[in-house]
Short mmCIF file of C-alpha atoms in Angstrom, two decimals:
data_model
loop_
_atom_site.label_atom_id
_atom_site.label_comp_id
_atom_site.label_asym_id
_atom_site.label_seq_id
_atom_site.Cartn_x
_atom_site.Cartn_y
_atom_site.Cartn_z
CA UNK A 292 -21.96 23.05 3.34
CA UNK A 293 -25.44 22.74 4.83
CA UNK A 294 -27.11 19.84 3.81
CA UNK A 295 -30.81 20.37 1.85
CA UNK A 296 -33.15 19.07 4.62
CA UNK A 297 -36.29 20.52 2.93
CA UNK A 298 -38.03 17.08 2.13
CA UNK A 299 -37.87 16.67 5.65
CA UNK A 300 -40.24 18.02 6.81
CA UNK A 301 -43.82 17.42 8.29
CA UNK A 302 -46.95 19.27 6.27
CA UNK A 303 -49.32 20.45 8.29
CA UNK A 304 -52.65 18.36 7.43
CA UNK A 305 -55.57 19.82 6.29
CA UNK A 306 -58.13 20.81 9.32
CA UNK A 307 -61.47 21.21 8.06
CA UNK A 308 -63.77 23.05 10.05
CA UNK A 309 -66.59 21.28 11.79
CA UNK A 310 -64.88 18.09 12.02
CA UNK A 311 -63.73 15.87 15.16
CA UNK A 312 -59.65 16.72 14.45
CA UNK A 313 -58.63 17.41 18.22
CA UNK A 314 -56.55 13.84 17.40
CA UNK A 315 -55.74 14.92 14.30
CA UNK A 316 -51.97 15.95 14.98
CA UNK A 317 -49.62 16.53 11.54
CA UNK A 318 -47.52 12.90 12.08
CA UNK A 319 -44.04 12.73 12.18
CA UNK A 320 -42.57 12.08 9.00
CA UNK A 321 -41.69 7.82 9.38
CA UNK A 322 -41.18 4.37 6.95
CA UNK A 323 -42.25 1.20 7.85
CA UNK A 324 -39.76 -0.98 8.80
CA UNK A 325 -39.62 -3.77 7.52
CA UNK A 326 -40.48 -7.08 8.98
CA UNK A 327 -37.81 -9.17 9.99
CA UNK A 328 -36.54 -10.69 13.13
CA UNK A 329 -32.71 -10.44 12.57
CA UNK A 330 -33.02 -6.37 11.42
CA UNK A 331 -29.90 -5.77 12.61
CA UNK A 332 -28.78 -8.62 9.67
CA UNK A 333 -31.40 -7.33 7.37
CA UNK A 334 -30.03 -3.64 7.35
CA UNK A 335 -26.28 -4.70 6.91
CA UNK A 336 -27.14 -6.95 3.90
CA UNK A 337 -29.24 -3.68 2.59
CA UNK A 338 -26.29 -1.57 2.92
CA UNK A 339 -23.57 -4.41 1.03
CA UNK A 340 -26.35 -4.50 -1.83
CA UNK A 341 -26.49 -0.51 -2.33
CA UNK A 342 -23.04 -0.40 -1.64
CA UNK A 343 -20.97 -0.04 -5.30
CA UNK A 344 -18.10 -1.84 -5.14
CA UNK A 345 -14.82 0.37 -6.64
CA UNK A 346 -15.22 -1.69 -9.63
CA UNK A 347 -12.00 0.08 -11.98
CA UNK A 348 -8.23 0.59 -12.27
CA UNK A 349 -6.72 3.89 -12.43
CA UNK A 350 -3.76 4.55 -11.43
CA UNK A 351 -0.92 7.79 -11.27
CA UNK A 352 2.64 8.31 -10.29
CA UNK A 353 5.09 10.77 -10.53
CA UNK A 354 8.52 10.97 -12.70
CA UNK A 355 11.05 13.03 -13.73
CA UNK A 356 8.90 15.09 -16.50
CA UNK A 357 5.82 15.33 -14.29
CA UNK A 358 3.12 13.45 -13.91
CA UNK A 359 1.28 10.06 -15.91
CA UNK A 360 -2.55 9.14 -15.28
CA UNK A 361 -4.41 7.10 -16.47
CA UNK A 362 -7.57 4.67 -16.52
CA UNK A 363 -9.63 2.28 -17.67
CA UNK A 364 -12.87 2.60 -19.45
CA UNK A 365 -15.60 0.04 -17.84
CA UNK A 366 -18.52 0.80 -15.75
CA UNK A 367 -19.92 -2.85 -14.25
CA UNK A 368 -23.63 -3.59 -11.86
CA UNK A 369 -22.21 -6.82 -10.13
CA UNK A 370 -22.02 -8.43 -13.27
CA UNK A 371 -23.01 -6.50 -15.74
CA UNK A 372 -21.06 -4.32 -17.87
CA UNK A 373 -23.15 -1.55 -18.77
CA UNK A 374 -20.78 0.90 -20.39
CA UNK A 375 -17.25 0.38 -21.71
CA UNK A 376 -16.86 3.83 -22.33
CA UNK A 377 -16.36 5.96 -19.04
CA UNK A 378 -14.55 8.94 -18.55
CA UNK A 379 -12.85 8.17 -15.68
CA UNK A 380 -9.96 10.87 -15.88
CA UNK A 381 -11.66 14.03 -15.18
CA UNK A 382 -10.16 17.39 -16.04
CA UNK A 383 -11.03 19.85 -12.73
CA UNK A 384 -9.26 22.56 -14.64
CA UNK A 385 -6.10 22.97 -17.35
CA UNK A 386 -4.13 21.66 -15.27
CA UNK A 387 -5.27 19.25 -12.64
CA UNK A 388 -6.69 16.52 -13.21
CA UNK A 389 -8.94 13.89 -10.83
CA UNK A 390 -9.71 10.08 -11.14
CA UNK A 391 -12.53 8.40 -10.60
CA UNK A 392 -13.19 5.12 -8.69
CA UNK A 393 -16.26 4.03 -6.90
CA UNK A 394 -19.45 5.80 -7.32
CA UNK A 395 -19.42 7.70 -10.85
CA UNK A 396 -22.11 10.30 -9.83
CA UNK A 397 -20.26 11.19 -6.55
CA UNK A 398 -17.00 11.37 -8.37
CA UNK A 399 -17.96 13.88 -10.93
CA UNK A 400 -20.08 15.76 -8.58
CA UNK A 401 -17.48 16.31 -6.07
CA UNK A 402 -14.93 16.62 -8.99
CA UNK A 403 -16.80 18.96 -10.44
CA UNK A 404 -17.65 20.97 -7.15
CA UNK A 405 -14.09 20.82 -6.57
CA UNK A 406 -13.28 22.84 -9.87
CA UNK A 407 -15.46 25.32 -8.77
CA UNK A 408 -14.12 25.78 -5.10
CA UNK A 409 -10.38 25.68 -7.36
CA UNK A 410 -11.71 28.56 -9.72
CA UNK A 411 -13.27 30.99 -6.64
CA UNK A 412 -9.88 30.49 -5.14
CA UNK A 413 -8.32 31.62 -8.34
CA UNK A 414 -10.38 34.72 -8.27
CA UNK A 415 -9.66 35.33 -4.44
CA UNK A 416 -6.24 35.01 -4.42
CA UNK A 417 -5.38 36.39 -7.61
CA UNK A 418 -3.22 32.84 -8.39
CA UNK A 419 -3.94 29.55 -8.82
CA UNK A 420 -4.84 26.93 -5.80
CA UNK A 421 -1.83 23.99 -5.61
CA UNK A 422 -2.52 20.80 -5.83
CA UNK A 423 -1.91 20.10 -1.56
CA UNK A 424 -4.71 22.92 -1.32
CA UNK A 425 -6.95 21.59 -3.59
CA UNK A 426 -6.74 17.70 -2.40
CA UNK A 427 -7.32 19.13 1.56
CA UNK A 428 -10.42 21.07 0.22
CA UNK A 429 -11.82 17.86 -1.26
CA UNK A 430 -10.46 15.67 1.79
CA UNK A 431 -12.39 17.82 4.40
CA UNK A 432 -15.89 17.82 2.00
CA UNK A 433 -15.76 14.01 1.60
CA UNK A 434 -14.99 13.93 5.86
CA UNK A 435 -17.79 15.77 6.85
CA UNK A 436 -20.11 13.72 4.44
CA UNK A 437 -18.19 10.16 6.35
CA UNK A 438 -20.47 7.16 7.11
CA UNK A 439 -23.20 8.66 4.76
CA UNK A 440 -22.70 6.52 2.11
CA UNK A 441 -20.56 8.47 -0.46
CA UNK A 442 -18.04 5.82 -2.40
CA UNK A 443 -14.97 7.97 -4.09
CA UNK A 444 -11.24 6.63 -4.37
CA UNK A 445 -9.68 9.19 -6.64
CA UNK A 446 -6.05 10.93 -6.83
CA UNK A 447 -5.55 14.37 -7.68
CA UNK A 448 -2.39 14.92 -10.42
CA UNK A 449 -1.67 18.53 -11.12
CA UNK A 450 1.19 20.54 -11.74
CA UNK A 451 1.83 23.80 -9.44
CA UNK A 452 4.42 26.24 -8.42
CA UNK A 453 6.38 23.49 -6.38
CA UNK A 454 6.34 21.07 -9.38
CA UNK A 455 3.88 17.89 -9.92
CA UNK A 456 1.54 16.75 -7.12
CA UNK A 457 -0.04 13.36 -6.47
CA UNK A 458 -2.33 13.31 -3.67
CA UNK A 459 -5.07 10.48 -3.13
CA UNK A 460 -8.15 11.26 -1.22
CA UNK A 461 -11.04 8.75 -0.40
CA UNK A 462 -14.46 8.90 0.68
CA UNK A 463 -13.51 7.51 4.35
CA UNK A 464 -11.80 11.20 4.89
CA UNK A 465 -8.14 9.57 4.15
CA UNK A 466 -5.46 11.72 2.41
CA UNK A 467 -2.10 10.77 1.53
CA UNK A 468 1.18 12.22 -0.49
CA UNK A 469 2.64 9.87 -2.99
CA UNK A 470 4.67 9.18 -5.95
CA UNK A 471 2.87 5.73 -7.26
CA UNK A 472 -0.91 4.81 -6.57
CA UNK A 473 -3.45 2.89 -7.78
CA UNK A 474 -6.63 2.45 -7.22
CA UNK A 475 -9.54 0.42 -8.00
CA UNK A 476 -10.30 -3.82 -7.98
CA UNK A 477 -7.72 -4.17 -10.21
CA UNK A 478 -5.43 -2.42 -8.92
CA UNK A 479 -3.31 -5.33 -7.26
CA UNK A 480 -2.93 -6.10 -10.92
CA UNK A 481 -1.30 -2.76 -11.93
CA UNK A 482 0.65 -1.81 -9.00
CA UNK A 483 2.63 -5.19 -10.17
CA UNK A 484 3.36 -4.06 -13.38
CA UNK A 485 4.05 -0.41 -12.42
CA UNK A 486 6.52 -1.01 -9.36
CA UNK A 487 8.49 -3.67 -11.41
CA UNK A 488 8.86 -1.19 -14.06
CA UNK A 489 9.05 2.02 -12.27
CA UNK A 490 12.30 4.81 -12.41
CA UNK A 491 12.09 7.99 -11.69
CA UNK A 492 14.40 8.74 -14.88
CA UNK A 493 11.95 8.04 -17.42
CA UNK A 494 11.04 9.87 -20.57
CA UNK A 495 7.57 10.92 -21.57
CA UNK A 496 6.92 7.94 -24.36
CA UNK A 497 8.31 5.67 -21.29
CA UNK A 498 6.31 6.61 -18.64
CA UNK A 499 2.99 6.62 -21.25
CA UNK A 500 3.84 3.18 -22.24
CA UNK A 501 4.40 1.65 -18.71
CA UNK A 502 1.13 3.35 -17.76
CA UNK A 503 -0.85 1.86 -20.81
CA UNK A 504 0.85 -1.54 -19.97
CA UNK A 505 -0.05 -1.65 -16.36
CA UNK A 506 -3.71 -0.30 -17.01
CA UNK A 507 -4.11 -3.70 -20.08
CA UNK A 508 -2.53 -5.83 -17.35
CA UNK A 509 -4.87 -5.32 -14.78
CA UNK A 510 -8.32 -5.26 -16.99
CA UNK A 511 -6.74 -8.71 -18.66
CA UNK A 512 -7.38 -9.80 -14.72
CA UNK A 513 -9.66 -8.03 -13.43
CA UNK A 514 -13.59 -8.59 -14.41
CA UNK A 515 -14.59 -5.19 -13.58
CA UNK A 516 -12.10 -3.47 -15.30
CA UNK A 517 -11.72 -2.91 -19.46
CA UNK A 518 -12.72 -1.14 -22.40
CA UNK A 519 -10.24 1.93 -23.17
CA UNK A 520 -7.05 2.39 -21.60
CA UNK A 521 -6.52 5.89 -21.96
CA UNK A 522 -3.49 8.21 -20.87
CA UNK A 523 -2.89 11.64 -19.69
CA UNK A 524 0.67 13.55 -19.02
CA UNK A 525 -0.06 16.35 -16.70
CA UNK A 526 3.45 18.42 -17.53
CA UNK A 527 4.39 22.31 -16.81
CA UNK A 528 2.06 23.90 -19.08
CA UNK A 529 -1.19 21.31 -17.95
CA UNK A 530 -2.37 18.29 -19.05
CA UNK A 531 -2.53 16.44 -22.48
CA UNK A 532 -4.36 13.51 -23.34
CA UNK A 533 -1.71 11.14 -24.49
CA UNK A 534 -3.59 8.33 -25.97
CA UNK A 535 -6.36 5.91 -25.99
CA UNK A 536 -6.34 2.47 -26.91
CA UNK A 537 -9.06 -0.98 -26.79
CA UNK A 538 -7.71 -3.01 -24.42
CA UNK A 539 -8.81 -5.68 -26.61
CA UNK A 540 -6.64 -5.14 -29.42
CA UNK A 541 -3.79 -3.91 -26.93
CA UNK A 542 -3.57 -7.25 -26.18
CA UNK A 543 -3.04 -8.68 -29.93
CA UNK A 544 -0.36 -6.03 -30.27
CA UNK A 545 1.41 -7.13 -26.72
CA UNK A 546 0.87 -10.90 -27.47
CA UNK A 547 0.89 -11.02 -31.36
CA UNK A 548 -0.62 -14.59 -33.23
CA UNK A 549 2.36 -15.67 -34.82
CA UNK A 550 0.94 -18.03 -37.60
CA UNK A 551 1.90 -21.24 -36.34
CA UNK A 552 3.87 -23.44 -39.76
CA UNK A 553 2.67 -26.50 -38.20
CA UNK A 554 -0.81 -27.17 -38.16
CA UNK A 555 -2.25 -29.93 -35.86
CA UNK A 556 -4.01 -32.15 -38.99
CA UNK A 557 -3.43 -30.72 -42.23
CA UNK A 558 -5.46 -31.46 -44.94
CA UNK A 559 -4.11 -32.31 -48.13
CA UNK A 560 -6.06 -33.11 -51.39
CA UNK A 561 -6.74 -36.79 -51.96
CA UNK A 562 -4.26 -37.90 -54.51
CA UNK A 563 -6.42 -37.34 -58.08
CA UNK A 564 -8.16 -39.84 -58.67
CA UNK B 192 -2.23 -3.06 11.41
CA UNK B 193 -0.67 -0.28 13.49
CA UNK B 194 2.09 -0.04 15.66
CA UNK B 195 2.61 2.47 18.02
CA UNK B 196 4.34 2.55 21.04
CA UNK B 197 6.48 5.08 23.24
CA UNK B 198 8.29 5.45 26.96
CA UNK B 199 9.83 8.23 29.00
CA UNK B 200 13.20 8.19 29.83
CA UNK B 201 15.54 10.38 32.12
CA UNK B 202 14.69 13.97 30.74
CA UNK B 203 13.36 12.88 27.72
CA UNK B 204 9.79 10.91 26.44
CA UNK B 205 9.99 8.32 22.82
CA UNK B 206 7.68 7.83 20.68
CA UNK B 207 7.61 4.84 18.06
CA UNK B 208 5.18 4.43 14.98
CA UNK B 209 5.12 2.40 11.74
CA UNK B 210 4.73 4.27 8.93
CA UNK B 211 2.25 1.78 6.49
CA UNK B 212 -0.89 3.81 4.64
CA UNK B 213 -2.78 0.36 4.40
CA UNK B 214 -6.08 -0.05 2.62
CA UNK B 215 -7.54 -4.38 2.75
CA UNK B 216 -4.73 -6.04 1.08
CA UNK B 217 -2.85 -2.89 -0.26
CA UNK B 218 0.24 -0.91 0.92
CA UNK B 219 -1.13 2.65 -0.31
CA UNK B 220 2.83 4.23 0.86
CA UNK B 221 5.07 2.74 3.59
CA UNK B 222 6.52 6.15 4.59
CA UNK B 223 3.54 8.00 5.89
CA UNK B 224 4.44 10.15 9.16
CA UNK B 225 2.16 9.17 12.13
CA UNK B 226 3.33 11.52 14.75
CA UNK B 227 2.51 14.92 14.69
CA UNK B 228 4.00 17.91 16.28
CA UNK B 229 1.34 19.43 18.64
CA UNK B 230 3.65 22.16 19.54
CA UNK B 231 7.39 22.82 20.29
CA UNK B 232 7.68 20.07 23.30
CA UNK B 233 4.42 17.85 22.38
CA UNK B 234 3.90 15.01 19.93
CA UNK B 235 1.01 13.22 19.36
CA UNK B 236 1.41 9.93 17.87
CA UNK B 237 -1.99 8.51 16.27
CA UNK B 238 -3.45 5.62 15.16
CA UNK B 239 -6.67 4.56 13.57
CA UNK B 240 -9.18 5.19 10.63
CA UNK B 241 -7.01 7.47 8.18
CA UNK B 242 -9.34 9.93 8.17
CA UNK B 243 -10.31 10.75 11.38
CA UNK B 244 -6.58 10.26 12.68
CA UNK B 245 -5.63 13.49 10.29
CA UNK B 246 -8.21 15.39 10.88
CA UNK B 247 -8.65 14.70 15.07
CA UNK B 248 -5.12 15.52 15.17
CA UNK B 249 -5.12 18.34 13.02
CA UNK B 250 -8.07 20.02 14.91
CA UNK B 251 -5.97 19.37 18.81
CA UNK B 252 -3.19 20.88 16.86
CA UNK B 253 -4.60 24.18 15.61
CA UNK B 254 -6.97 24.53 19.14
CA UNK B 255 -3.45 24.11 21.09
CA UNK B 256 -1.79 26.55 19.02
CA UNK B 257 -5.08 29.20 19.30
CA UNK B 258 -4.78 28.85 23.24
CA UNK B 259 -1.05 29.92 23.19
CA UNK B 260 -1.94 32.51 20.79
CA UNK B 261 -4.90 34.08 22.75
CA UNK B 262 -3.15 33.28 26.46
CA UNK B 263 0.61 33.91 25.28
CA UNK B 264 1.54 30.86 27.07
CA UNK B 265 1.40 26.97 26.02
CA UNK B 266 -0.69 24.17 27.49
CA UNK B 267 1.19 22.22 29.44
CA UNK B 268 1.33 18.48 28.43
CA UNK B 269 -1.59 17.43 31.08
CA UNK B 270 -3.90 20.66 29.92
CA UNK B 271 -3.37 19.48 26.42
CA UNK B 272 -4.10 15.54 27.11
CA UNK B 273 -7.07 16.18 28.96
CA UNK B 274 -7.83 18.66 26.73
CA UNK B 275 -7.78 15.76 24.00
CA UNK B 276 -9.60 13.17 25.96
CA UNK B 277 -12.65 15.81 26.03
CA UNK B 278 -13.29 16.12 22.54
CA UNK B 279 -12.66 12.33 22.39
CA UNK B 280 -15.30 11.32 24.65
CA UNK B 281 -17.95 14.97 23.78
CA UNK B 282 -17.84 13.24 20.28
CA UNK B 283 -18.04 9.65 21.21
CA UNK B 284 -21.99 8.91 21.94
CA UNK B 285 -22.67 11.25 18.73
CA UNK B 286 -20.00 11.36 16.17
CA UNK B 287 -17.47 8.70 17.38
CA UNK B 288 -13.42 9.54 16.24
CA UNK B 289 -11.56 6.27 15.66
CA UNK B 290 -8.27 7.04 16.44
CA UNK B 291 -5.91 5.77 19.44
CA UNK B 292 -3.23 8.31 20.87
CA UNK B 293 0.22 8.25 22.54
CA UNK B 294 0.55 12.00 23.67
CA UNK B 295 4.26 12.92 24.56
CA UNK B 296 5.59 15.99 26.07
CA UNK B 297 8.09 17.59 28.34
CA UNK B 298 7.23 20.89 30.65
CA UNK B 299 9.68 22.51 32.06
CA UNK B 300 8.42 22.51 35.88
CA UNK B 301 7.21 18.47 35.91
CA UNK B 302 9.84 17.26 32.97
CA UNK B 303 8.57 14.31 30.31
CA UNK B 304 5.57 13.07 30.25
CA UNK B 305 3.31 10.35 28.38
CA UNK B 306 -0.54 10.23 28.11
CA UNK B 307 -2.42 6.94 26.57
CA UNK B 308 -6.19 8.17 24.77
CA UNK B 309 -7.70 5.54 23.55
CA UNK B 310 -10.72 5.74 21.49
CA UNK B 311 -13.15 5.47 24.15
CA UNK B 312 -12.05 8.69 25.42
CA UNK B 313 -9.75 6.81 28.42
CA UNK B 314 -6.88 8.71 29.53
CA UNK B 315 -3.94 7.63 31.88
CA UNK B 316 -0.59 8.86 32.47
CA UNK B 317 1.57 5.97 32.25
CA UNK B 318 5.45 5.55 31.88
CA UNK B 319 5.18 3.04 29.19
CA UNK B 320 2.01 2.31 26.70
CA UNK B 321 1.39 0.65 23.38
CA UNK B 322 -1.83 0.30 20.80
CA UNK B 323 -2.11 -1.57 17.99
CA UNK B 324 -1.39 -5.56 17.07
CA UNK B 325 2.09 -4.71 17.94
CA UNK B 326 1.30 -4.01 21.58
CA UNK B 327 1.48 -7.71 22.28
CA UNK B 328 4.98 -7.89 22.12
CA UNK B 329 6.18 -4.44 22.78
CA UNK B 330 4.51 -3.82 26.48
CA UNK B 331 6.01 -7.31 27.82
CA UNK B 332 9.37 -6.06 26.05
CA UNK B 333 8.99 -2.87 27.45
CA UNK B 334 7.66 -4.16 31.03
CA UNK B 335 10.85 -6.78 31.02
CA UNK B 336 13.66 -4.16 30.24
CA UNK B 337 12.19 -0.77 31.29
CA UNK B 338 13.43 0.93 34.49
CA UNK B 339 13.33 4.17 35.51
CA UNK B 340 15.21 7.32 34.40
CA UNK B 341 16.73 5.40 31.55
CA UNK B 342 19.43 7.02 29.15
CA UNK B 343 18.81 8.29 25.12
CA UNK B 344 20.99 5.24 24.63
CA UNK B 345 18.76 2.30 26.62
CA UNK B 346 16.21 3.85 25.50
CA UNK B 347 16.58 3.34 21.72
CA UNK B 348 18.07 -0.20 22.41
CA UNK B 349 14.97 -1.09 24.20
CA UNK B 350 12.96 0.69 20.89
CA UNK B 351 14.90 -1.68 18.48
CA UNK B 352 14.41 -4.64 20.46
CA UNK B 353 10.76 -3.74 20.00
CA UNK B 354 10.69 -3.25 16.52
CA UNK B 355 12.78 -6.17 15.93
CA UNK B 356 10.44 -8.39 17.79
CA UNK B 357 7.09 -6.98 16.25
CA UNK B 358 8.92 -7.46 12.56
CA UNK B 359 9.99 -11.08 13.33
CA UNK B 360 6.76 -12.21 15.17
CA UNK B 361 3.63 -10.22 13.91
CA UNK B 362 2.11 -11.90 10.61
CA UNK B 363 1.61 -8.63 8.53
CA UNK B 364 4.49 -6.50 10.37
CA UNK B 365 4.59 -2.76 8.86
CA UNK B 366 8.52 -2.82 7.80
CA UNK B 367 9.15 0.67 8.31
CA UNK B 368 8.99 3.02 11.68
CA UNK B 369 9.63 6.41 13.03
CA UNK B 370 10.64 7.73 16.14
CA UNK B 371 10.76 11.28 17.45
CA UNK B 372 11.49 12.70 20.71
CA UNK B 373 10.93 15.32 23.01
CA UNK B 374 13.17 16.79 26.16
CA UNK B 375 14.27 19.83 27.11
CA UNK B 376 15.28 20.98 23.50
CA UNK B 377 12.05 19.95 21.98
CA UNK B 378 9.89 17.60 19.63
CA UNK B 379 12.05 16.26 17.30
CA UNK B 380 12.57 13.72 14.77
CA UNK B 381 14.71 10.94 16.06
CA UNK B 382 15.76 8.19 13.17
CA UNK B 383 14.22 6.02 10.80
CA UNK B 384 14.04 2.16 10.95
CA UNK B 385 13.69 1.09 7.55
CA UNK B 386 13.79 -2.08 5.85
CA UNK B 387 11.68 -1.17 2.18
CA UNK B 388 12.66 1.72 1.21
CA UNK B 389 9.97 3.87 -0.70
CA UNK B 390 10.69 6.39 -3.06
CA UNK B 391 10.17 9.75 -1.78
CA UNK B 392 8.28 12.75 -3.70
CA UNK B 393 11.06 14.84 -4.82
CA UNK B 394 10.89 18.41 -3.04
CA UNK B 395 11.30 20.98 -5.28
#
């Protein structure tokens, strides 16, 4: 993929006839830099500042019926929450689907792009790309972009000719085979929840509700993680949104207010006077 | 942080790596295989940025394979290693790779061989070499007990005793390896040392 460098370069200036311009030489396009006497300091503290930090949890793993994803919902600037209603489970076709952690625009981009390469394969080959083909494809774009600033941490679930796939692929070029990740600041917090209850032998309302549970766990800890935890089951005939539920009131229904019969100071009527 | 170490024996050349995917404070996958076949009687055990270790080793792989396609005859294991150390050190004052290697063969004319590449494009031929956090205690393990022309049998012992002191002395020691070897017959997989087991993607 050959990078755009258009905006690169150098307009020749305007040389008006009759006028001194045997100095006049079209300038290299340059920025100021900026003053500083530790620049070296100056440019890594630039770099932390731009740099997003993967605040999310998503996570996917592998059982006996195929494969359970899911997310949360929350899109956070440092410490500002300003949406708690992200797609983060993106659908590259009927039957793969891609997380997203990190940067949001460079996660559906790529995601997106990735569809596209999946599709042209389709119509190449005459049958559909598997999910091992499709994660390398996306591993060697995100490589050759490495050091350039692109922040994605996402894990591709699908369901091909060999059965489900779980492959998670990050923006520093790495790419590895798995049953269980999870990915994101909070994902400490789920990978708790999801090893403890993890077996391979589970049904599909078992695997959807250790997924939801592991997803409210880790946004009850995590800051930068919340809204909607929603659920996909990526099975033999492609993926199905299983459910999507406010973390908020998941956590009523998980820790229910049981109306407490004694009351700290209860007030009774003064005796009638 | 990761562990990788190997030795040549009579007839025969080891090679030892843990098998941690490790991101900060996260275990992505403790059985992730380090050490890739290069070619029927090569491995190339790698360590270093995820990234660049797949895809460095990937691209020796399929160059080493195109020679022997084109020439109808494999690299031997010094073509191949210095073969290696180029790219290493082409790349290195444009487009750095960050990956350390333990290169392991056996030729038929000159027998086993082992070649250390570190990142800085540095090659020797060595009998014995380490990277990685665990190099501090398996080179003075390896320099105490190693001798020349050892057995499959010393060998491994010498391996365990390795292992066994990186998992009792290094802070965050990766609990699993994986050792393969190469003689005569080939690159093969050798055993497993495990002590968490991870559960495997079911093949179909």
């Amino acid at each position: 993929m050959k990078l755009d460098t258009s905006g690169l370069e150098s307009f020749p200036s305007l040389i008006l006839h009759g006028n001194d311009v045997a100095g006049e030489i079209s300038a290299p396009p340059s920025f100021d830099l900026p003053n500083s006497n530790d620049f070296d300091g100056f440019l890594k503290e630039a770099i932390q500042m731009v740099k997003p930090a993967k605040g999310t949890t998503t996570l996917a793993f592998i059982f006996k019926e195929g494969v359970m994803v899911a997310a949360d919902s929350r899109a956070s600037m440092g410490g500002y929450i300003s949406s708690q209603s992200v797609k983060k489970i993106i659908e590259i076709n009927p039957y793969m689907l891609g997380t997203m952690a990190g940067g949001a625009a460079d996660c559906q981009f790529w995601h997106r792009n990735l569809g596209i390469k999946c599709r042209l394969h389709e119509l190449a080959n005459k049958r559909r790309i598997s999910v091992t083909g499709a994660s390398k494809l996306l591993a060697n774009i995100l490589y050759s972009y490495r050091g350039m600033g692109l922040s994605v941490g996402t894990m591709i679930a699908g369901w091909d000719e060999t059965g489900p796939g779980l492959y998670y692929v990050d923006s520093e070029g790495g790419r590895l085979k798995g049953t269980r990740f999870s990915v994101g600041s909070g994902s400490p917090y789920a990978y708790g929840v999801l090893d403890s209850g993890y077996k391979y032998d589970m049904s599909i309302e078992e695997a959807s509700e250790l997924a939801r549970r592991a997803i409210y766990h880790a946004t009850f800890r995590d800051g930068a993680s919340g809204g909607v935890a929603s659920v996909y089951y990526v099975g033999p005939t492609g993926w199905k949104k299983l459910s999507g539920d406010d973390v908020g009131e998941l956590h009523y229904h998980y820790n229910p207010v049981t109306p407490s019969t004694t009351v700290e100071q209860e007030m009774v009527d003064a005796a009638a006077a | 942080m990761e562990c990788v170490f190997g030795l040549v024996g009579n007839d025969f050349a080891i090679v030892v790596a843990d098998t941690s995917a490790v991101h900060s404070i996260l275990v992505h996958k403790s059985n992730e295989d380090k050490i890739m076949f290069l070619d029927s009687h090569k491995l190339i055990a790698a360590s270093g940025e995820p990234g660049d270790r797949v895809q460095f080793t990937e691209y020796i792989q399929k160059n080493v394979a195109l020679y022997q396609f084109r020439n109808g005859i494999p690299l031997t294991t010094s073509a191949a290693a210095n073969f290696t150390r180029g790219e290493l050190a082409t790349a290195l004052r444009k487009n750095p790779y960050s990956v350390n290697i333990l290169l392991a063969g056996y030729d038929k004319e000159t027998g086993p061989s082992l070649y250390y590449i570190d990142y800085l494009a540095t090659l020797h031929k060595l009998e014995k070499g380490a990277f990685g956090y665990g190099s501090y205690f398996s080179l003075s393990m390896m320099d105490r007990h190693y001798h020349s022309g050892m057995s499959v049998e010393e060998a491994i012992d010498l391996v365990d005793k390795c292992i066994n002191e990186i998992r009792s002395r290094l802070v965050v020691a990766p609990p699993n390896f994986i050792i393969k070897i190469v003689d005569k017959d080939g690159a093969r997989e050798y055993a497993w040392r495990q002590s968490v087991a991870d559960t495997p993607a079911p093949s179909a």
